[in-house]
């Protein structure tokens, strides 16, 4: 992505707060543009053997922030997909989490 200078987006990404949101039950994660946060599902976060998927989810949400901030894009379109590739991840949606609320 030529329009993004590495120093610009690294500084931007370092300002994104990440936390576990106990109110998320079906999504794996959420990019909250208004708050500048990445919010992760607490049930999903606690599961064993999902470290790689959790990291992919985090990068997925950060890519949303980068595409929104620097390319004025929301969603899973071409700017988001290109951002995922720049970050070294396959641009794919990981789906919804189907678990009960107890985890």
Coordinates of C-alpha atoms in Angstrom, one line a residue:
X1 CA 0.0 0.0 0.0
X2 CA 2.0 2.9 -1.3
X3 CA -0.2 5.6 0.2
X4 CA 0.6 4.4 3.7
X5 CA 3.9 5.4 5.2
X6 CA 5.1 2.8 7.7
X7 CA 5.9 5.3 10.4
X8 CA 2.5 6.9 10.1
X9 CA 0.5 3.7 10.5
X10 CA 2.8 2.2 13.2
X11 CA 2.3 5.3 15.3
X12 CA -1.4 5.1 14.7
X13 CA -1.6 1.4 15.6
X14 CA 0.3 1.9 18.8
X15 CA -2.5 4.2 20.0
X16 CA -5.2 1.6 19.5
X17 CA -6.3 0.3 22.8
X18 CA -7.2 -3.4 23.1
X19 CA -9.5 -5.0 25.6
X20 CA -11.8 -7.8 26.3
X21 CA -15.5 -6.8 25.9
X22 CA -17.8 -8.9 28.0
X23 CA -20.8 -7.8 26.0
X24 CA -19.5 -9.4 22.7
X25 CA -21.0 -12.9 22.5
X26 CA -21.2 -13.8 18.8
X27 CA -18.4 -11.9 17.1
X28 CA -14.8 -12.8 17.5
X29 CA -13.7 -9.2 17.7
X30 CA -14.8 -5.6 16.9
X31 CA -13.0 -2.5 15.6
X32 CA -14.7 0.5 17.4
X33 CA -13.7 3.5 15.3
X34 CA -15.3 6.0 17.6
X35 CA -13.3 4.8 20.7
X36 CA -10.2 3.8 18.8
X37 CA -10.3 0.3 20.2
X38 CA -10.1 -3.3 19.3
X39 CA -12.5 -5.3 21.4
X40 CA -12.2 -9.0 21.7
X41 CA -14.7 -11.6 22.8
X42 CA -14.1 -12.8 26.4
X43 CA -15.3 -16.3 25.8
X44 CA -13.1 -16.7 22.7
X45 CA -10.2 -15.2 24.5
X46 CA -10.3 -17.8 27.2
X47 CA -10.4 -20.9 24.9
X48 CA -7.4 -23.1 24.7
X49 CA -5.6 -23.7 21.4
X50 CA -6.9 -20.6 19.7
X51 CA -3.8 -18.3 20.1
X52 CA -3.1 -18.1 16.3
X53 CA -6.8 -17.4 15.6
X54 CA -6.9 -14.8 18.3
X55 CA -3.8 -13.1 16.8
X56 CA -5.4 -13.2 13.4
X57 CA -8.6 -11.7 14.8
X58 CA -6.6 -8.9 16.5
X59 CA -4.7 -8.1 13.2
X60 CA -8.1 -8.3 11.3
X61 CA -9.5 -5.6 13.5
X62 CA -6.4 -3.4 13.4
X63 CA -6.6 -3.7 9.6
X64 CA -10.1 -2.2 9.8
X65 CA -8.7 0.7 11.8
X66 CA -5.9 1.4 9.4
X67 CA -8.2 1.1 6.3
X68 CA -10.7 3.4 8.0
X69 CA -8.2 6.0 9.2
X70 CA -5.9 6.2 6.1
X71 CA -8.1 5.1 3.3
X72 CA -11.6 6.2 4.5
X73 CA -12.8 2.7 4.1
X74 CA -15.1 0.5 6.2
X75 CA -15.8 -3.2 5.7
X76 CA -14.0 -6.0 4.0
X77 CA -13.4 -4.4 0.6
X78 CA -10.2 -4.1 -1.4
X79 CA -8.5 -1.4 0.9
X80 CA -9.0 -3.7 4.0
X81 CA -7.8 -6.8 2.0
X82 CA -4.7 -5.0 0.9
X83 CA -4.0 -3.8 4.5
X84 CA -4.3 -7.4 5.7
X85 CA -1.7 -8.5 3.1
X86 CA 0.7 -5.6 4.1
X87 CA 0.3 -6.8 7.7
X88 CA 1.3 -10.4 6.6
X89 CA -2.1 -12.1 7.0
X90 CA -4.6 -13.7 4.6
X91 CA -7.5 -11.3 4.1
X92 CA -10.3 -13.5 5.3
X93 CA -13.3 -13.2 7.6
X94 CA -13.1 -15.7 10.4
X95 CA -16.8 -16.0 11.0
X96 CA -18.9 -15.8 14.1
X97 CA -18.4 -17.6 17.4
X98 CA -21.1 -20.2 18.2
X99 CA -20.8 -20.8 22.0
X100 CA -23.0 -20.4 24.9
X101 CA -22.5 -17.4 27.2
X102 CA -20.9 -19.4 29.9
X103 CA -17.8 -20.3 27.8

